[in-house]
JSON list of C-alpha atoms in Angstrom, two decimals:
[
{"chain": "A", "resi": 19, "resn": "ALA", "atom": "CA", "xyz": [101.80, -106.36, 30.87]},
{"chain": "A", "resi": 20, "resn": "THR", "atom": "CA", "xyz": [103.06, -106.89, 34.39]},
{"chain": "A", "resi": 21, "resn": "ILE", "atom": "CA", "xyz": [106.76, -107.60, 34.83]},
{"chain": "A", "resi": 22, "resn": "HIS", "atom": "CA", "xyz": [107.46, -110.20, 37.51]},
{"chain": "A", "resi": 23, "resn": "TRP", "atom": "CA", "xyz": [110.96, -109.70, 38.94]},
{"chain": "A", "resi": 24, "resn": "THR", "atom": "CA", "xyz": [112.98, -112.55, 40.41]},
{"chain": "A", "resi": 25, "resn": "LYS", "atom": "CA", "xyz": [115.65, -112.56, 43.09]},
{"chain": "A", "resi": 26, "resn": "GLN", "atom": "CA", "xyz": [119.14, -111.07, 42.95]},
{"chain": "A", "resi": 27, "resn": "VAL", "atom": "CA", "xyz": [121.14, -112.73, 40.15]},
{"chain": "A", "resi": 28, "resn": "TYR", "atom": "CA", "xyz": [124.48, -110.91, 40.36]},
{"chain": "A", "resi": 29, "resn": "THR", "atom": "CA", "xyz": [127.18, -112.87, 42.20]},
{"chain": "A", "resi": 30, "resn": "GLY", "atom": "CA", "xyz": [130.26, -110.68, 41.73]},
{"chain": "A", "resi": 31, "resn": "ASN", "atom": "CA", "xyz": [131.43, -111.90, 38.34]},
{"chain": "A", "resi": 32, "resn": "PRO", "atom": "CA", "xyz": [131.70, -109.53, 35.35]},
{"chain": "A", "resi": 33, "resn": "ILE", "atom": "CA", "xyz": [128.44, -110.96, 34.04]},
{"chain": "A", "resi": 34, "resn": "TRP", "atom": "CA", "xyz": [125.17, -112.03, 35.62]},
{"chain": "A", "resi": 35, "resn": "GLN", "atom": "CA", "xyz": [123.31, -115.23, 34.87]},
{"chain": "A", "resi": 36, "resn": "TYR", "atom": "CA", "xyz": [120.01, -116.83, 35.78]},
{"chain": "A", "resi": 37, "resn": "GLY", "atom": "CA", "xyz": [118.97, -120.34, 34.82]},
{"chain": "A", "resi": 38, "resn": "PRO", "atom": "CA", "xyz": [116.66, -122.13, 37.26]},
{"chain": "A", "resi": 39, "resn": "ALA", "atom": "CA", "xyz": [115.90, -125.70, 36.20]},
{"chain": "A", "resi": 40, "resn": "ALA", "atom": "CA", "xyz": [112.19, -125.23, 36.82]},
{"chain": "A", "resi": 41, "resn": "LEU", "atom": "CA", "xyz": [111.96, -122.45, 34.23]},
{"chain": "A", "resi": 42, "resn": "LYS", "atom": "CA", "xyz": [112.68, -124.72, 31.27]},
{"chain": "A", "resi": 43, "resn": "ALA", "atom": "CA", "xyz": [109.79, -127.03, 32.16]},
{"chain": "A", "resi": 44, "resn": "HIS", "atom": "CA", "xyz": [107.33, -124.16, 31.66]},
{"chain": "A", "resi": 45, "resn": "MET", "atom": "CA", "xyz": [108.69, -122.87, 28.33]},
{"chain": "A", "resi": 46, "resn": "GLN", "atom": "CA", "xyz": [106.94, -123.89, 25.11]},
{"chain": "A", "resi": 47, "resn": "ASP", "atom": "CA", "xyz": [108.34, -124.50, 21.63]},
{"chain": "A", "resi": 48, "resn": "GLY", "atom": "CA", "xyz": [107.73, -121.65, 19.19]},
{"chain": "A", "resi": 49, "resn": "VAL", "atom": "CA", "xyz": [106.83, -119.06, 21.84]},
{"chain": "A", "resi": 50, "resn": "ILE", "atom": "CA", "xyz": [108.50, -115.64, 22.09]},
{"chain": "A", "resi": 51, "resn": "TYR", "atom": "CA", "xyz": [109.77, -114.72, 25.55]},
{"chain": "A", "resi": 52, "resn": "SER", "atom": "CA", "xyz": [111.23, -111.46, 26.89]},
{"chain": "A", "resi": 53, "resn": "VAL", "atom": "CA", "xyz": [113.88, -111.07, 29.58]},
{"chain": "A", "resi": 54, "resn": "TYR", "atom": "CA", "xyz": [113.98, -107.81, 31.59]},
{"chain": "A", "resi": 55, "resn": "VAL", "atom": "CA", "xyz": [116.79, -106.64, 33.87]},
{"chain": "A", "resi": 56, "resn": "TYR", "atom": "CA", "xyz": [117.51, -103.73, 36.19]},
{"chain": "A", "resi": 57, "resn": "ALA", "atom": "CA", "xyz": [120.42, -102.85, 38.46]},
{"chain": "A", "resi": 58, "resn": "GLN", "atom": "CA", "xyz": [120.88, -101.37, 41.94]},
{"chain": "A", "resi": 59, "resn": "ASP", "atom": "CA", "xyz": [124.01, -100.01, 43.54]},
{"chain": "A", "resi": 60, "resn": "GLY", "atom": "CA", "xyz": [125.16, -100.40, 47.15]},
{"chain": "A", "resi": 61, "resn": "ALA", "atom": "CA", "xyz": [123.95, -97.03, 48.40]},
{"chain": "A", "resi": 62, "resn": "VAL", "atom": "CA", "xyz": [121.41, -96.72, 51.21]},
{"chain": "A", "resi": 63, "resn": "PRO", "atom": "CA", "xyz": [118.76, -96.45, 49.98]},
{"chain": "A", "resi": 64, "resn": "PRO", "atom": "CA", "xyz": [119.94, -98.10, 46.72]},
{"chain": "A", "resi": 65, "resn": "ASN", "atom": "CA", "xyz": [119.90, -96.23, 43.44]},
{"chain": "A", "resi": 66, "resn": "THR", "atom": "CA", "xyz": [117.95, -98.23, 40.88]},
{"chain": "A", "resi": 67, "resn": "GLU", "atom": "CA", "xyz": [118.37, -97.76, 37.15]},
{"chain": "A", "resi": 68, "resn": "ASN", "atom": "CA", "xyz": [115.92, -99.22, 34.68]},
{"chain": "A", "resi": 69, "resn": "PHE", "atom": "CA", "xyz": [113.81, -98.12, 31.76]},
{"chain": "A", "resi": 70, "resn": "THR", "atom": "CA", "xyz": [110.94, -96.97, 33.99]},
{"chain": "A", "resi": 71, "resn": "ASN", "atom": "CA", "xyz": [112.80, -94.41, 36.07]},
{"chain": "A", "resi": 72, "resn": "THR", "atom": "CA", "xyz": [115.72, -93.36, 33.87]},
{"chain": "A", "resi": 73, "resn": "PRO", "atom": "CA", "xyz": [114.41, -91.34, 30.89]},
{"chain": "A", "resi": 74, "resn": "ASP", "atom": "CA", "xyz": [117.60, -91.59, 28.83]},
{"chain": "A", "resi": 75, "resn": "LEU", "atom": "CA", "xyz": [117.88, -95.36, 29.26]},
{"chain": "A", "resi": 76, "resn": "SER", "atom": "CA", "xyz": [116.51, -97.21, 26.23]},
{"chain": "A", "resi": 77, "resn": "LEU", "atom": "CA", "xyz": [114.11, -100.10, 26.72]},
{"chain": "A", "resi": 78, "resn": "SER", "atom": "CA", "xyz": [116.19, -102.10, 24.22]},
{"chain": "A", "resi": 79, "resn": "THR", "atom": "CA", "xyz": [119.18, -102.09, 26.60]},
{"chain": "A", "resi": 80, "resn": "CYS", "atom": "CA", "xyz": [117.13, -103.58, 29.46]},
{"chain": "A", "resi": 81, "resn": "THR", "atom": "CA", "xyz": [115.20, -106.32, 27.69]},
{"chain": "A", "resi": 82, "resn": "MET", "atom": "CA", "xyz": [115.80, -109.09, 25.18]},
{"chain": "A", "resi": 83, "resn": "ALA", "atom": "CA", "xyz": [113.12, -110.97, 23.25]},
{"chain": "A", "resi": 84, "resn": "PHE", "atom": "CA", "xyz": [113.88, -114.46, 21.94]},
{"chain": "A", "resi": 85, "resn": "VAL", "atom": "CA", "xyz": [112.13, -117.42, 20.33]},
{"chain": "A", "resi": 86, "resn": "TYR", "atom": "CA", "xyz": [112.30, -120.73, 22.19]},
{"chain": "A", "resi": 87, "resn": "ASP", "atom": "CA", "xyz": [112.84, -123.12, 19.28]},
{"chain": "A", "resi": 88, "resn": "LEU", "atom": "CA", "xyz": [113.04, -126.89, 19.83]},
{"chain": "A", "resi": 89, "resn": "THR", "atom": "CA", "xyz": [111.79, -128.03, 16.41]},
{"chain": "A", "resi": 90, "resn": "ARG", "atom": "CA", "xyz": [114.36, -129.67, 14.16]},
{"chain": "A", "resi": 91, "resn": "ALA", "atom": "CA", "xyz": [114.97, -128.18, 10.74]},
{"chain": "A", "resi": 92, "resn": "THR", "atom": "CA", "xyz": [114.46, -130.46, 7.73]},
{"chain": "A", "resi": 93, "resn": "ALA", "atom": "CA", "xyz": [115.62, -130.56, 4.12]},
{"chain": "A", "resi": 94, "resn": "THR", "atom": "CA", "xyz": [114.18, -132.32, 1.07]},
{"chain": "A", "resi": 95, "resn": "VAL", "atom": "CA", "xyz": [115.39, -133.10, -2.44]},
{"chain": "A", "resi": 96, "resn": "THR", "atom": "CA", "xyz": [113.17, -131.77, -5.23]},
{"chain": "A", "resi": 97, "resn": "TYR", "atom": "CA", "xyz": [115.43, -132.72, -8.15]},
{"chain": "A", "resi": 98, "resn": "PRO", "atom": "CA", "xyz": [116.15, -135.34, -9.16]},
{"chain": "A", "resi": 99, "resn": "PRO", "atom": "CA", "xyz": [112.83, -136.84, -7.98]},
{"chain": "A", "resi": 100, "resn": "ASN", "atom": "CA", "xyz": [113.00, -140.08, -6.01]},
{"chain": "A", "resi": 101, "resn": "THR", "atom": "CA", "xyz": [112.90, -143.39, -7.95]},
{"chain": "A", "resi": 102, "resn": "THR", "atom": "CA", "xyz": [113.24, -141.75, -11.37]},
{"chain": "A", "resi": 103, "resn": "SER", "atom": "CA", "xyz": [115.67, -141.84, -14.28]},
{"chain": "A", "resi": 104, "resn": "THR", "atom": "CA", "xyz": [117.21, -138.74, -15.82]},
{"chain": "A", "resi": 105, "resn": "ASP", "atom": "CA", "xyz": [119.71, -137.88, -18.54]},
{"chain": "A", "resi": 106, "resn": "THR", "atom": "CA", "xyz": [120.68, -134.44, -17.31]},
{"chain": "A", "resi": 107, "resn": "ILE", "atom": "CA", "xyz": [121.43, -132.99, -13.88]},
{"chain": "A", "resi": 108, "resn": "PRO", "atom": "CA", "xyz": [122.68, -129.41, -14.02]},
{"chain": "A", "resi": 109, "resn": "ALA", "atom": "CA", "xyz": [122.16, -129.24, -10.26]},
{"chain": "A", "resi": 110, "resn": "PHE", "atom": "CA", "xyz": [120.74, -131.04, -7.27]},
{"chain": "A", "resi": 111, "resn": "TYR", "atom": "CA", "xyz": [118.17, -128.81, -5.59]},
{"chain": "A", "resi": 112, "resn": "GLY", "atom": "CA", "xyz": [115.41, -128.70, -3.01]},
{"chain": "A", "resi": 113, "resn": "VAL", "atom": "CA", "xyz": [114.14, -126.82, 0.03]},
{"chain": "A", "resi": 114, "resn": "ALA", "atom": "CA", "xyz": [115.22, -126.57, 3.67]},
{"chain": "A", "resi": 115, "resn": "GLN", "atom": "CA", "xyz": [112.50, -125.74, 6.20]},
{"chain": "A", "resi": 116, "resn": "ASP", "atom": "CA", "xyz": [112.25, -124.83, 9.86]},
{"chain": "A", "resi": 117, "resn": "THR", "atom": "CA", "xyz": [108.62, -125.59, 10.65]},
{"chain": "A", "resi": 118, "resn": "GLY", "atom": "CA", "xyz": [106.68, -122.55, 11.79]},
{"chain": "A", "resi": 119, "resn": "THR", "atom": "CA", "xyz": [106.65, -118.88, 10.84]},
{"chain": "A", "resi": 120, "resn": "ALA", "atom": "CA", "xyz": [109.23, -116.12, 10.73]},
{"chain": "A", "resi": 121, "resn": "THR", "atom": "CA", "xyz": [108.28, -115.14, 14.29]},
{"chain": "A", "resi": 122, "resn": "THR", "atom": "CA", "xyz": [108.21, -118.62, 15.85]},
{"chain": "A", "resi": 123, "resn": "VAL", "atom": "CA", "xyz": [111.43, -120.26, 14.57]},
{"chain": "A", "resi": 124, "resn": "SER", "atom": "CA", "xyz": [115.13, -119.39, 14.65]},
{"chain": "A", "resi": 125, "resn": "GLY", "atom": "CA", "xyz": [115.36, -120.16, 10.92]},
{"chain": "A", "resi": 126, "resn": "ILE", "atom": "CA", "xyz": [117.60, -122.12, 8.58]},
{"chain": "A", "resi": 127, "resn": "LYS", "atom": "CA", "xyz": [121.32, -121.57, 9.15]},
{"chain": "A", "resi": 128, "resn": "ALA", "atom": "CA", "xyz": [122.99, -124.15, 6.88]},
{"chain": "A", "resi": 129, "resn": "VAL", "atom": "CA", "xyz": [122.32, -127.04, 4.48]},
{"chain": "A", "resi": 130, "resn": "PHE", "atom": "CA", "xyz": [124.57, -130.08, 3.91]},
{"chain": "A", "resi": 131, "resn": "ILE", "atom": "CA", "xyz": [124.60, -132.76, 1.18]},
{"chain": "A", "resi": 132, "resn": "ALA", "atom": "CA", "xyz": [126.04, -136.24, 0.62]},
{"chain": "A", "resi": 133, "resn": "VAL", "atom": "CA", "xyz": [125.85, -138.44, -2.50]},
{"chain": "A", "resi": 134, "resn": "GLN", "atom": "CA", "xyz": [126.02, -142.24, -2.57]},
{"chain": "A", "resi": 135, "resn": "GLN", "atom": "CA", "xyz": [126.66, -144.50, -5.57]},
{"chain": "A", "resi": 136, "resn": "VAL", "atom": "CA", "xyz": [124.06, -147.23, -5.07]},
{"chain": "A", "resi": 137, "resn": "SER", "atom": "CA", "xyz": [124.95, -149.49, -8.04]},
{"chain": "A", "resi": 138, "resn": "ASP", "atom": "CA", "xyz": [128.49, -150.10, -9.24]},
{"chain": "A", "resi": 139, "resn": "ASN", "atom": "CA", "xyz": [128.14, -151.96, -12.58]},
{"chain": "A", "resi": 140, "resn": "GLY", "atom": "CA", "xyz": [130.99, -154.22, -11.53]},
{"chain": "A", "resi": 141, "resn": "THR", "atom": "CA", "xyz": [133.38, -151.46, -10.46]},
{"chain": "A", "resi": 142, "resn": "GLY", "atom": "CA", "xyz": [133.46, -152.55, -6.83]},
{"chain": "A", "resi": 143, "resn": "ASN", "atom": "CA", "xyz": [132.32, -149.14, -5.56]},
{"chain": "A", "resi": 144, "resn": "GLY", "atom": "CA", "xyz": [128.71, -150.05, -4.88]},
{"chain": "A", "resi": 145, "resn": "THR", "atom": "CA", "xyz": [127.13, -148.31, -1.86]},
{"chain": "A", "resi": 146, "resn": "LYS", "atom": "CA", "xyz": [130.16, -146.05, -1.38]},
{"chain": "A", "resi": 147, "resn": "TRP", "atom": "CA", "xyz": [129.92, -142.28, -0.85]},
{"chain": "A", "resi": 148, "resn": "TRP", "atom": "CA", "xyz": [131.48, -139.42, -2.77]},
{"chain": "A", "resi": 149, "resn": "ASN", "atom": "CA", "xyz": [134.58, -138.04, -1.08]},
{"chain": "A", "resi": 150, "resn": "TYR", "atom": "CA", "xyz": [134.30, -134.24, -1.09]},
{"chain": "A", "resi": 151, "resn": "ALA", "atom": "CA", "xyz": [137.84, -133.93, 0.25]},
{"chain": "A", "resi": 152, "resn": "GLY", "atom": "CA", "xyz": [140.86, -134.07, -2.01]},
{"chain": "A", "resi": 153, "resn": "ALA", "atom": "CA", "xyz": [140.42, -135.59, -5.48]},
{"chain": "A", "resi": 154, "resn": "GLY", "atom": "CA", "xyz": [136.86, -136.77, -4.93]},
{"chain": "A", "resi": 155, "resn": "GLY", "atom": "CA", "xyz": [135.54, -140.13, -6.11]},
{"chain": "A", "resi": 156, "resn": "PHE", "atom": "CA", "xyz": [133.24, -142.72, -4.50]},
{"chain": "A", "resi": 157, "resn": "THR", "atom": "CA", "xyz": [135.74, -143.98, -1.95]},
{"chain": "A", "resi": 158, "resn": "LEU", "atom": "CA", "xyz": [134.03, -143.73, 1.45]},
{"chain": "A", "resi": 159, "resn": "ALA", "atom": "CA", "xyz": [132.36, -146.69, 3.18]},
{"chain": "A", "resi": 160, "resn": "ASP", "atom": "CA", "xyz": [128.62, -146.80, 3.82]},
{"chain": "A", "resi": 161, "resn": "ASN", "atom": "CA", "xyz": [128.52, -146.04, 7.55]},
{"chain": "A", "resi": 162, "resn": "SER", "atom": "CA", "xyz": [126.18, -144.21, 9.94]},
{"chain": "A", "resi": 163, "resn": "PRO", "atom": "CA", "xyz": [127.09, -141.59, 10.84]},
{"chain": "A", "resi": 164, "resn": "LEU", "atom": "CA", "xyz": [128.91, -140.97, 7.60]},
{"chain": "A", "resi": 165, "resn": "ASN", "atom": "CA", "xyz": [132.56, -140.09, 7.29]},
{"chain": "A", "resi": 166, "resn": "ALA", "atom": "CA", "xyz": [132.82, -136.30, 7.62]},
{"chain": "A", "resi": 167, "resn": "ASN", "atom": "CA", "xyz": [134.45, -136.12, 4.16]},
{"chain": "A", "resi": 168, "resn": "ALA", "atom": "CA", "xyz": [131.27, -137.52, 2.61]},
{"chain": "A", "resi": 169, "resn": "VAL", "atom": "CA", "xyz": [129.36, -134.36, 3.49]},
{"chain": "A", "resi": 170, "resn": "VAL", "atom": "CA", "xyz": [129.75, -130.77, 2.34]},
{"chain": "A", "resi": 171, "resn": "GLN", "atom": "CA", "xyz": [127.97, -127.57, 3.30]},
{"chain": "A", "resi": 172, "resn": "ILE", "atom": "CA", "xyz": [126.18, -126.15, 0.26]},
{"chain": "A", "resi": 173, "resn": "GLU", "atom": "CA", "xyz": [124.09, -123.29, 1.67]},
{"chain": "A", "resi": 174, "resn": "THR", "atom": "CA", "xyz": [124.39, -120.86, 4.54]},
{"chain": "A", "resi": 175, "resn": "THR", "atom": "CA", "xyz": [122.37, -117.85, 5.66]},
{"chain": "A", "resi": 176, "resn": "SER", "atom": "CA", "xyz": [123.48, -114.68, 7.42]},
{"chain": "A", "resi": 177, "resn": "VAL", "atom": "CA", "xyz": [120.17, -113.79, 9.09]},
{"chain": "A", "resi": 178, "resn": "GLN", "atom": "CA", "xyz": [117.80, -115.61, 11.41]},
{"chain": "A", "resi": 179, "resn": "ASN", "atom": "CA", "xyz": [114.06, -116.39, 11.10]},
{"chain": "A", "resi": 180, "resn": "LEU", "atom": "CA", "xyz": [114.18, -117.67, 7.49]},
{"chain": "A", "resi": 181, "resn": "PHE", "atom": "CA", "xyz": [111.79, -120.60, 7.81]},
{"chain": "A", "resi": 182, "resn": "SER", "atom": "CA", "xyz": [112.08, -121.75, 4.17]},
{"chain": "A", "resi": 183, "resn": "VAL", "atom": "CA", "xyz": [115.31, -121.64, 2.16]},
{"chain": "A", "resi": 184, "resn": "PRO", "atom": "CA", "xyz": [115.87, -123.10, -1.34]},
{"chain": "A", "resi": 185, "resn": "TRP", "atom": "CA", "xyz": [119.16, -124.91, -1.83]},
{"chain": "A", "resi": 186, "resn": "SER", "atom": "CA", "xyz": [121.02, -125.86, -5.01]},
{"chain": "A", "resi": 187, "resn": "THR", "atom": "CA", "xyz": [124.41, -127.29, -5.91]},
{"chain": "A", "resi": 188, "resn": "PRO", "atom": "CA", "xyz": [125.86, -128.73, -9.16]},
{"chain": "A", "resi": 189, "resn": "PRO", "atom": "CA", "xyz": [127.32, -132.26, -9.10]},
{"chain": "A", "resi": 190, "resn": "PRO", "atom": "CA", "xyz": [131.13, -132.24, -9.12]},
{"chain": "A", "resi": 191, "resn": "THR", "atom": "CA", "xyz": [132.84, -133.03, -12.41]},
{"chain": "A", "resi": 192, "resn": "GLY", "atom": "CA", "xyz": [133.07, -136.79, -12.90]},
{"chain": "A", "resi": 193, "resn": "MET", "atom": "CA", "xyz": [130.57, -137.69, -10.20]},
{"chain": "A", "resi": 194, "resn": "LEU", "atom": "CA", "xyz": [127.79, -139.06, -12.42]},
{"chain": "A", "resi": 195, "resn": "VAL", "atom": "CA", "xyz": [128.29, -141.94, -14.89]},
{"chain": "A", "resi": 196, "resn": "SER", "atom": "CA", "xyz": [125.59, -143.19, -17.24]},
{"chain": "A", "resi": 197, "resn": "SER", "atom": "CA", "xyz": [123.69, -146.34, -16.20]},
{"chain": "A", "resi": 198, "resn": "PHE", "atom": "CA", "xyz": [124.61, -145.91, -12.53]},
{"chain": "A", "resi": 199, "resn": "THR", "atom": "CA", "xyz": [122.16, -145.34, -9.67]},
{"chain": "A", "resi": 200, "resn": "TYR", "atom": "CA", "xyz": [122.76, -142.71, -6.99]},
{"chain": "A", "resi": 201, "resn": "ARG", "atom": "CA", "xyz": [121.24, -141.44, -3.75]},
{"chain": "A", "resi": 202, "resn": "VAL", "atom": "CA", "xyz": [121.25, -137.84, -2.51]},
{"chain": "A", "resi": 203, "resn": "LEU", "atom": "CA", "xyz": [120.89, -137.02, 1.19]},
{"chain": "A", "resi": 204, "resn": "VAL", "atom": "CA", "xyz": [120.49, -133.53, 2.65]},
{"chain": "A", "resi": 205, "resn": "TRP", "atom": "CA", "xyz": [120.41, -132.13, 6.18]},
{"chain": "A", "resi": 206, "resn": "ALA", "atom": "CA", "xyz": [119.49, -128.71, 7.54]},
{"chain": "A", "resi": 207, "resn": "GLU", "atom": "CA", "xyz": [120.56, -126.94, 10.71]},
{"chain": "A", "resi": 208, "resn": "ASP", "atom": "CA", "xyz": [118.75, -124.02, 12.34]},
{"chain": "A", "resi": 209, "resn": "TRP", "atom": "CA", "xyz": [120.21, -121.11, 14.31]},
{"chain": "A", "resi": 210, "resn": "THR", "atom": "CA", "xyz": [119.58, -122.73, 17.68]},
{"chain": "A", "resi": 211, "resn": "GLY", "atom": "CA", "xyz": [121.56, -125.83, 16.74]},
{"chain": "A", "resi": 212, "resn": "ASN", "atom": "CA", "xyz": [118.56, -128.13, 16.36]},
{"chain": "A", "resi": 213, "resn": "ASN", "atom": "CA", "xyz": [119.46, -131.05, 14.11]},
{"chain": "A", "resi": 214, "resn": "PRO", "atom": "CA", "xyz": [123.17, -130.25, 14.06]},
{"chain": "A", "resi": 215, "resn": "PHE", "atom": "CA", "xyz": [125.10, -132.05, 11.37]},
{"chain": "A", "resi": 216, "resn": "THR", "atom": "CA", "xyz": [125.70, -135.66, 12.38]},
{"chain": "A", "resi": 217, "resn": "ALA", "atom": "CA", "xyz": [125.29, -137.29, 8.95]},
{"chain": "A", "resi": 218, "resn": "VAL", "atom": "CA", "xyz": [122.87, -139.96, 10.15]},
{"chain": "A", "resi": 219, "resn": "ASN", "atom": "CA", "xyz": [122.44, -142.39, 7.26]},
{"chain": "A", "resi": 220, "resn": "LEU", "atom": "CA", "xyz": [118.83, -143.59, 7.44]},
{"chain": "A", "resi": 221, "resn": "PRO", "atom": "CA", "xyz": [117.77, -146.36, 5.02]},
{"chain": "A", "resi": 222, "resn": "GLY", "atom": "CA", "xyz": [115.40, -145.08, 2.35]},
{"chain": "A", "resi": 223, "resn": "ALA", "atom": "CA", "xyz": [116.02, -141.41, 3.11]},
{"chain": "A", "resi": 224, "resn": "GLY", "atom": "CA", "xyz": [116.80, -138.84, 0.44]},
{"chain": "A", "resi": 225, "resn": "SER", "atom": "CA", "xyz": [116.29, -139.21, -3.30]},
{"chain": "A", "resi": 226, "resn": "THR", "atom": "CA", "xyz": [117.46, -142.25, -5.30]},
{"chain": "A", "resi": 227, "resn": "PHE", "atom": "CA", "xyz": [117.73, -141.91, -9.09]},
{"chain": "A", "resi": 228, "resn": "ARG", "atom": "CA", "xyz": [119.28, -143.54, -12.16]},
{"chain": "A", "resi": 229, "resn": "TYR", "atom": "CA", "xyz": [121.53, -141.46, -14.39]},
{"chain": "A", "resi": 230, "resn": "ASP", "atom": "CA", "xyz": [121.05, -142.63, -18.00]},
{"chain": "A", "resi": 231, "resn": "THR", "atom": "CA", "xyz": [122.44, -140.70, -20.94]}
]
């Protein structure tokens, strides 16, 4: 492939940078791009060092490949299923996905969860959210975005390009009471920061279930 070099990008700082506004308009989601660099000194004629004329200079030090990833990561609840009743919940679980393949996405970085008590059976806590900070309990108001204490990170990955990641977390002790209805919301974040955690509380989202023992 032909390498098309641009203009001088070094301006005297310890690092160089290049970010023309027009470049972004031509980049496409899910495409792999490579950046190549070479350097010249101030001699006349200049000495140029790059991977084509310096045998001991590795190609990996002069180029960087990256995936341009604009697609938001998503997460779904597999258990408990939406609009069902259950008498046992050893764990909430589901799948987080970054749509694409291992070579076209940055991959899942983290998964977050929040749990709402939808019915209160006269306790006065209806529609409130579990407080993952301190002693717990359904004490947080039903707002959007949610109070930060209503959300907890339950999964994280240490490598990029994982486009599908299962998640699982047990309910805290004392969270679930028989004959009450609850809603579970989950969010996923990828390595590029798409869909960063903002705890947007969308009506009807997540999985709503009745706990009946």
